[in-house]
mmCIF file of C-alpha atoms in Angstrom:
data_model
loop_
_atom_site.group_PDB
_atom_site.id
_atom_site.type_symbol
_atom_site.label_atom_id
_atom_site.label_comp_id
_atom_site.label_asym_id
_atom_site.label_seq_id
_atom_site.Cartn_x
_atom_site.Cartn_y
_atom_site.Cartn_z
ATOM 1 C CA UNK A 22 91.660 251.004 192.839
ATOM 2 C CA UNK A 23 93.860 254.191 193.370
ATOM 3 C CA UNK A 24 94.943 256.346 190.396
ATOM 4 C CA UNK A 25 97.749 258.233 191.457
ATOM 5 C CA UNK A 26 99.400 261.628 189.680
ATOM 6 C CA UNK A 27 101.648 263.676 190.376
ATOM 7 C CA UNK A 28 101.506 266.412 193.068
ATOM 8 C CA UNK A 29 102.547 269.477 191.684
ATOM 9 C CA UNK A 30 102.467 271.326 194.362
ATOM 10 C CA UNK A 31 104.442 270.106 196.566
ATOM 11 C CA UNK A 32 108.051 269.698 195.773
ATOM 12 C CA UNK A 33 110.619 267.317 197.204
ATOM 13 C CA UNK A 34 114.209 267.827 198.035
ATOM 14 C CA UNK A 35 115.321 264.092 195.916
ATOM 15 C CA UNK A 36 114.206 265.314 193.432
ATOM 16 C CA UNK A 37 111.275 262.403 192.691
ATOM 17 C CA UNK A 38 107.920 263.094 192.543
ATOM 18 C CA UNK A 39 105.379 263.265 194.893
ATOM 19 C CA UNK A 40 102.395 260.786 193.919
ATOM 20 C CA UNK A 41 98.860 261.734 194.786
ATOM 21 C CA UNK A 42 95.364 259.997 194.598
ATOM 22 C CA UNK A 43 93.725 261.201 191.583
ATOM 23 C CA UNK A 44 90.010 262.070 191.807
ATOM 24 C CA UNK A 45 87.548 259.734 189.794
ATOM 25 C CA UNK A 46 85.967 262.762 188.052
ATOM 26 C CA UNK A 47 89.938 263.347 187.065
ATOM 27 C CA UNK A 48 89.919 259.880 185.124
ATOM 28 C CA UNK A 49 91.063 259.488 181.963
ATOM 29 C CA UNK A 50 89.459 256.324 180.084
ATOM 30 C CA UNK A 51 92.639 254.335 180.403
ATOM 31 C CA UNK A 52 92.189 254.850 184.228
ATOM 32 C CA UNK A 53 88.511 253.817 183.872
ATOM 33 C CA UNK A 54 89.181 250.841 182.054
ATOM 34 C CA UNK A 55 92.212 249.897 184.469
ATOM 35 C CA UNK A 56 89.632 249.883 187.466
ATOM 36 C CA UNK A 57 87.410 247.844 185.407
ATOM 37 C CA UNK A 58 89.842 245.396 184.748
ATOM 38 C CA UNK A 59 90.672 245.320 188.698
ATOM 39 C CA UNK A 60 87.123 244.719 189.547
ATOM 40 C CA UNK A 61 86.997 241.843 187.483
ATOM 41 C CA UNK A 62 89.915 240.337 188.660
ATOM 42 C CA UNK A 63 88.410 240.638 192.150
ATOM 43 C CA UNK A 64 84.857 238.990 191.126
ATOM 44 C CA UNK A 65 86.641 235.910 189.465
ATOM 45 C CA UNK A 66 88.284 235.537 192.979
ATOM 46 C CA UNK A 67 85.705 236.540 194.656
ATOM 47 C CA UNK A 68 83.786 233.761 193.320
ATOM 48 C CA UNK A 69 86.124 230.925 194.219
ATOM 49 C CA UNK A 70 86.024 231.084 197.340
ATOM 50 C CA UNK A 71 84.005 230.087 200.325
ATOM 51 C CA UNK A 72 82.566 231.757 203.373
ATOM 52 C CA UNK A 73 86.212 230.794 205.802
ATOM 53 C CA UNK A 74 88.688 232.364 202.883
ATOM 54 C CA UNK A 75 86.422 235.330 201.905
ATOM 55 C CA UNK A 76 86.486 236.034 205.650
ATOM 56 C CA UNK A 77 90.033 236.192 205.228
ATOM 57 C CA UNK A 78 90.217 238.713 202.359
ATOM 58 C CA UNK A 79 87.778 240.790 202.304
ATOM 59 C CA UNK A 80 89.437 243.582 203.624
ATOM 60 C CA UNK A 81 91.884 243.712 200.536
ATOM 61 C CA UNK A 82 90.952 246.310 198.181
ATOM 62 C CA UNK A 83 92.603 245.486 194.867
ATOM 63 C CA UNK A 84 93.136 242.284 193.137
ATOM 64 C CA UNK A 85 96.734 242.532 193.950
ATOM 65 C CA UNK A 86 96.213 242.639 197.166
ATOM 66 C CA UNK A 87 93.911 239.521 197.338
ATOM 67 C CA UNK A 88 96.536 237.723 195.571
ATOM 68 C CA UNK A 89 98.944 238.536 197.750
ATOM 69 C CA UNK A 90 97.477 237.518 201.054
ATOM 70 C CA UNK A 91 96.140 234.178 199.643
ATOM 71 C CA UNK A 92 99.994 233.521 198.801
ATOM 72 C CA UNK A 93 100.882 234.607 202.114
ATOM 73 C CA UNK A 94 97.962 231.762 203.870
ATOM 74 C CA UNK A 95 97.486 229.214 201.223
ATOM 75 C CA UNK A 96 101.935 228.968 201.188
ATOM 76 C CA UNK A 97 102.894 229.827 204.799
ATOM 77 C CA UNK A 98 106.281 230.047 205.791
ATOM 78 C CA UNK A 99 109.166 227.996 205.915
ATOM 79 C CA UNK A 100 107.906 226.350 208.778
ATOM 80 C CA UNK A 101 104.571 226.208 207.188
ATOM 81 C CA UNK A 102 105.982 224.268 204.215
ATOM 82 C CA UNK A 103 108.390 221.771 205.876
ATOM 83 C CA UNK A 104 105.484 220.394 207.962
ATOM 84 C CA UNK A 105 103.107 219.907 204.854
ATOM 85 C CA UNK A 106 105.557 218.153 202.676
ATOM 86 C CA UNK A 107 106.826 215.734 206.232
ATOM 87 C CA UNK A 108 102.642 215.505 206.006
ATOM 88 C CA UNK A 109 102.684 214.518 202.560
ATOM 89 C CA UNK A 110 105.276 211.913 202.891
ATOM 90 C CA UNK A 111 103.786 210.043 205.508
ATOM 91 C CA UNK A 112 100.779 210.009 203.055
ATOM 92 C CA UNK A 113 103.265 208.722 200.038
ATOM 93 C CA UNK A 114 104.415 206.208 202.583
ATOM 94 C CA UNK A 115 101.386 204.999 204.162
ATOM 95 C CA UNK A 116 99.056 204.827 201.209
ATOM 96 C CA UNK A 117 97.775 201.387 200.561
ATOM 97 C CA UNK A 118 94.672 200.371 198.803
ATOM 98 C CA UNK A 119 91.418 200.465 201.045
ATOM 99 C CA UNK A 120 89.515 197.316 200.972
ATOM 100 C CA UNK A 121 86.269 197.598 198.584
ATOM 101 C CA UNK A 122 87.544 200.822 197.096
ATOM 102 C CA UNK A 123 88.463 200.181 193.000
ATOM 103 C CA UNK A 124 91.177 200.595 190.583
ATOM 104 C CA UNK A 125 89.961 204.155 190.048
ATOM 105 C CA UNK A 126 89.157 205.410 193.189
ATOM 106 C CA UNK A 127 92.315 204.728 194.709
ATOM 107 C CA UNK A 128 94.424 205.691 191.360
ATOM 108 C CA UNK A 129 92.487 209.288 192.126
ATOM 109 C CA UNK A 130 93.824 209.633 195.619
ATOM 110 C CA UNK A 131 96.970 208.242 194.285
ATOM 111 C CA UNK A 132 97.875 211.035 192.019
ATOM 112 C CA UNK A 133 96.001 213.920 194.379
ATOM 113 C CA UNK A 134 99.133 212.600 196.921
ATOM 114 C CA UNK A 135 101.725 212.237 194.183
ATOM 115 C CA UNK A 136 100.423 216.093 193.003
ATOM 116 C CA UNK A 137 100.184 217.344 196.381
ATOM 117 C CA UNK A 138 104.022 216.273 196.501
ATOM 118 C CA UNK A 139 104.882 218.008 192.819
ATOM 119 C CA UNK A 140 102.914 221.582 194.495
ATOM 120 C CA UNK A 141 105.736 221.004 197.438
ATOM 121 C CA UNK A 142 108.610 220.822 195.559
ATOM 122 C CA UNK A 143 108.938 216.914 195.938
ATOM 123 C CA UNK A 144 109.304 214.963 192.731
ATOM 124 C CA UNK A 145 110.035 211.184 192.843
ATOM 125 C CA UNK A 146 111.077 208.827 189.410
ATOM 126 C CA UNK A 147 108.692 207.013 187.390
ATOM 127 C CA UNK A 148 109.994 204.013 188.909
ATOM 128 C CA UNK A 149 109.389 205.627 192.657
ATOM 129 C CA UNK A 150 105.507 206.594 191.917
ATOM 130 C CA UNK A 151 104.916 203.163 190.163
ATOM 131 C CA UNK A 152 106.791 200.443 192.712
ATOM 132 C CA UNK A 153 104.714 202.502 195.155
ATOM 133 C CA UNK A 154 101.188 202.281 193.449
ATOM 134 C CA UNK A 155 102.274 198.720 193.112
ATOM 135 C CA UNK A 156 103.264 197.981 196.654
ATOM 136 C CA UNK A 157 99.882 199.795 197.945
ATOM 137 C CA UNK A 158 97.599 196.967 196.216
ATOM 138 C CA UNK A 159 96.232 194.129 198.698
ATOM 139 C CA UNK A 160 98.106 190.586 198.298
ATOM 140 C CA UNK A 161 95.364 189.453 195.685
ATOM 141 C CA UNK A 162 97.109 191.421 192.993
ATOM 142 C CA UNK A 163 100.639 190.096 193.754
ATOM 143 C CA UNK A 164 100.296 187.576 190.040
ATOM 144 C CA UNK A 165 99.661 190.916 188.221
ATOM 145 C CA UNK A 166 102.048 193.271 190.247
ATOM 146 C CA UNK A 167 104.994 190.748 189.270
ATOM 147 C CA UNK A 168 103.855 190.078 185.909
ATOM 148 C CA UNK A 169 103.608 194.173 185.588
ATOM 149 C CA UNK A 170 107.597 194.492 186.884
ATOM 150 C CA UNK A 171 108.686 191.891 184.803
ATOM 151 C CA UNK A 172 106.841 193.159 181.512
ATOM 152 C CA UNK A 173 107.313 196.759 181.878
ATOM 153 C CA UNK A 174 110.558 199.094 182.227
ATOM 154 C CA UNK A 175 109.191 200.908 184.817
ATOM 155 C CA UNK A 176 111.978 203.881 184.717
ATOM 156 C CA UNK A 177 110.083 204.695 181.510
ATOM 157 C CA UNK A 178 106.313 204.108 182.425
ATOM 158 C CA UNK A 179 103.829 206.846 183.546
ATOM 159 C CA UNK A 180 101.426 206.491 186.455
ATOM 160 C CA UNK A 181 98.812 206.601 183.806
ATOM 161 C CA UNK A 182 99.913 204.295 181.455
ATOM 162 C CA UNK A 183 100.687 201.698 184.650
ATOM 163 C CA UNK A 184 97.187 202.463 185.513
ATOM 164 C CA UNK A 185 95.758 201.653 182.146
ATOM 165 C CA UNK A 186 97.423 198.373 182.028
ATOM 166 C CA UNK A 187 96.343 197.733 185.293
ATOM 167 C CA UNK A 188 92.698 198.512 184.460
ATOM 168 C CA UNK A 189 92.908 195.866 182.190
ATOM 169 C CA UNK A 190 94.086 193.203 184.406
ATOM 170 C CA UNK A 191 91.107 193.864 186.468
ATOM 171 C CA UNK A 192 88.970 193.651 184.070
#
């Protein structure tokens, strides 16, 4: 953490200021207590992550800084972006329920896609998520997938509450 004041000794031609690094013995206990608050910003992050991402920050010295680079490598660039969300679509379009895996396992990776999506700056309708989570069951729910379409206005129904009714057909 640096504490900067100004340099009085040296004067500029703008006219602004020149900062310095102020001294810790110099500290007032506002600057003390501003450091402190730093460090523990940097513990809580410190803490999250693992052995690959600390690897990758480490170097940072303020909290600030930390939170910059993990924008900079958790969002990437343009580039960066374009190919997760083309990434995340094939997932929206290929997801289909695995055989043996239940009603809440797959509702789980359902909504980590559909979130994954929402993070990208992809949104789809109510109607969109749940004709999808529909579509993705095997042929042995066809009776209750029609009888859901025909009972429900899906442009109004949440993934949650189509997952609740669900629960109870397979029940």
């Amino acid at each position: 953490m640096k504490i900067l004041k100004v340099n009085t000794a040296a004067i500029t031609t703008e006219g602004a200021p020149q900062m310095v690094e102020m001294h810790r013995s110099e500290w007032t206990a506002e600057d003390k207590k501003k450091a402190n608050v730093d460090n523990i910003a940097k513990n809580i992050l410190y803490k999250t992550f693992d052995k690959n991402m600390f690897a990758k920050i480490k170097t940072c010295t303020t909290a600030k800084e930390i939170w910059e680079k993990l924008t900079q490598l958790c969002k990437g660039n343009d580039q960066t972006k374009e190919n997760k969300l083309i990434v995340a679509i094939q997932k929206f379009d290929n997801a289909k329920m695995k055989p043996g895996e239940t009603l809440a396992e797959f509702d789980e990776r359902f909504s980590s896609i559909i979130i994954e999506h929402i993070s990208l700056g992809k949104e789809y309708s109510n109607r969109e998520i749940d004709l999808k989570f529909m579509r993705a069951f095997p042929r042995e729910w066809d009776v209750e997938n029609l009888a859901m379409r025909e009972s429900k206005e899906l442009n109004k129904l949440e993934l949650h509450d189509l997952f609740a009714d669900l629960k109870a057909y397979e029940f």
